[in-house]
Amino acid sequence: MNETDSLKSRYTALTQKGLNLNLTRGKPGADQIELAVGLDDVLKGDFHSVDGTDTRNYGGIRGIPEIREIGAHLLGIGSDQVLAGGNSSLNLMYIVVNMLVDRGLCGSPLRSNQSRSAICPSPGYDRHFVAADQLGFKLLTVPMTDTGPDMDQVEHLVRTDLSTNFIWCVPKHSNPTGCTYDTETVDKLAALPAMRAGTPDSPFYVLWDNAYSVHDFAEPVPVLDSIDEQASRHGTNDYIVQFASTSKITFAGSGVSFIGGSERALDEIEKYIGAMTVGFDKVNQLRHARFLQGPEGIKAHMAKHAEVLRPKFAAVQRGLSEELGNRGIANWTDPTGGYFVSLDVKPGTAKRTAELASAAGLAITPAGATFPYGDDPMDSNLRIAPTFASLDDVESAIEVLGVCVRMAAEQ
Amino acid sequence: MNETDSLKSRYTALTQKGLNLNLTRGKPGADQIELAVGLDDVLKGDFHSVDGTDTRNYGGIRGIPEIREIGAHLLGIGSDQVLAGGNSSLNLMYIVVNMLVDRGLCGSPLRSNQSRSAICPSPGYDRHFVAADQLGFKLLTVPMTDTGPDMDQVEHLVRTDLSTNFIWCVPKHSNPTGCTYDTETVDKLAALPAMRAGTPDSPFYVLWDNAYSVHDFAEPVPVLDSIDEQASRHGTNDYIVQFASTSKITFAGSGVSFIGGSERALDEIEKYIGAMTVGFDKVNQLRHARFLQGPEGIKAHMAKHAEVLRPKFAAVQRGLSEELGNRGIANWTDPTGGYFVSLDVKPGTAKRTAELASAAGLAITPAGATFPYGDDPMDSNLRIAPTFASLDDVESAIEVLGVCVRMAAEQ
């Protein structure tokens, strides 16, 4: 039996196993969620925040002091630069992008009769792209490198095309490649808004979704430069808006989200949000502050997550190496944190790979999902999300995936 | 000492008391909040909803089944017509109005180059007005009567002015007058969208904020007709969007909100929301379902609220009657539920009354706040919110207010 036949017979055998495997979404596993079970009854009848607020009642868009300290730690800024929100940082991003359109942030609103566009380093986070698309932004793809977005292309766009309004960034353990932006990239990103100093009607924003700031599971732990400090040097702080959340720290669907920004930006955002809600859930903010306690508590808690995640990510590396190593048909990332492994298969075969996987009982994120409009021009990138499945399932799934990648490459 | 001098000397004495009274916002009192203290530890480590969902993880825009049952009860519709959200029904309203503008709901989006306007029965809820204003709607005032909005004026606007897009309604124990819409009004409101049958590019919506559906504290308990049933007769269900929340049932800032709508409308809203969040806080939804249990549980819980509220509202009536009864300078409402008493003072003296009150240490909602743009054309309406203050403070505050109303009327 030659290698092709052997591959086919392995694939046939796999399809006949009746597998039901899923590597689609970046959800924490049940064992990770369980780590925060103490969150639910941490309050013990004491609902008052350190400033005396009864968190159960209405009011307070900015959030209670102790949870803003947690957000400050996640973002590496001062708590006076933090607004604490509800259970969804994506929602805060959506609100801010919506605000750019209809209100403006530290500047003019984007004119409704002009085209607007968002720079989308890709592969990237599909929900960023979908949110911007719904808000009427054209999605412009720029390549993601190992050190962050291709800044030559980004700078060219910002310099030459006034219809570009902002860039999406996941600066640490980026979704899905796992890369962390290097010093030069952070500095160049912080400088982008200054390129529009001469055209104040067309401000440019950097939306900094630091979703994985404390989500390390292996060495070396990358160090992300402070974009806030770089922005201070460039005088661009009003145009850098940062985001974080506890969703992948405590309960994925019931965490606390954060915005980090300049005093002026936060004041404007707070006022804007004040027309759409009386306030976020402060009881849940208090639960989180009491449960996480502070930097040391977060560090200890994230170490427990790392224990759960490390074997799963190791299984992905081991499986991919076994099936695809040294064949010249695939490359993949080896992250030390975050939630994903990014797999580049032979150009033109990502969709086919996903189809083969599906037929064999393995659901993977749709090929192309990591690119604007779900359209990967090379049809090459696949996102592997190994956190939600059990370790056994991850191992089985990666074997299936490897076989499918090879079969697709041969066809 | 004549009556004027006697009034002045009472006012002077009151100002010298160093009072610090507040009748501004419709917040539940601490004793009301405490009624739901069991909400926080009701889960006892069981985080799974009746359909097996681990509520702690991501996903599920529509909400868990058992909380949708609660929303269905609050709105008097089927649970398949309910989407359960986060802690703010105002936020859900904002999202829906935003959707009318940029996406459309069961019809065309509102064109960005055309003027758009919202019909605002007044006196009404200031946050409704502010939300619509922020979203670019011109606010059109129509009078509120004892049986609901003046439907002659509303129908005239909907028939003759295609730039009117929706009407705000608080149909039961209306904010602030406390009135409940009568059968004829509900029927006419349900029929409004049908007036636009011939101009499908200009749909008209009824936004039905049933915030006080179970918030009765005295007899007679008014019966609100089902707008859903009336809409079925008129074939307008897609254009009637209902809202409710548990904010004034459990914890004001940490409740669960609801949208009620047609299958088509909910599908579209769910998809729209899906681009701005991965889902609402399902753990808190589960807490609420377990704590409130069902219709009987809600009834029993609301009876406890009524016990707390009844003496405060009685004190308002008693105080206003004592100070202002039979003087021909003021009228006020005597609600059997909800959160407010609406006081109409001598035209042209509401602002002055509020100033006098403030100088005497009593904060009341700014005169005009119950009208679009904060502008009461008669300068006559004041909203009294007696729930948050203690009973003693309510009694003192109403005395101060009565004296101020009389002084302003004499000047």
XYZ file of N, CA and C in Angstrom, chain A residues 52 121 188 195 216 235 376 382:
24
model
N -18.596 52.379 49.797
C -19.877 52.439 50.487
C -21.090 52.224 49.600
N -5.934 43.193 10.806
C -4.812 42.265 10.690
C -5.349 40.833 10.658
N 4.919 51.851 16.819
C 4.365 52.348 15.548
C 2.843 52.453 15.600
N -0.513 60.587 12.751
C -0.471 60.789 11.295
C -1.663 61.601 10.800
N -1.193 33.270 30.133
C 0.002 32.535 29.736
C -0.104 31.115 30.277
N 1.654 61.616 22.170
C 0.509 62.504 22.386
C -0.775 61.970 21.766
N -10.578 33.930 3.116
C -9.120 33.807 3.150
C -8.619 33.746 1.704
N -6.398 27.778 9.047
C -7.394 27.120 9.897
C -7.086 27.469 11.352
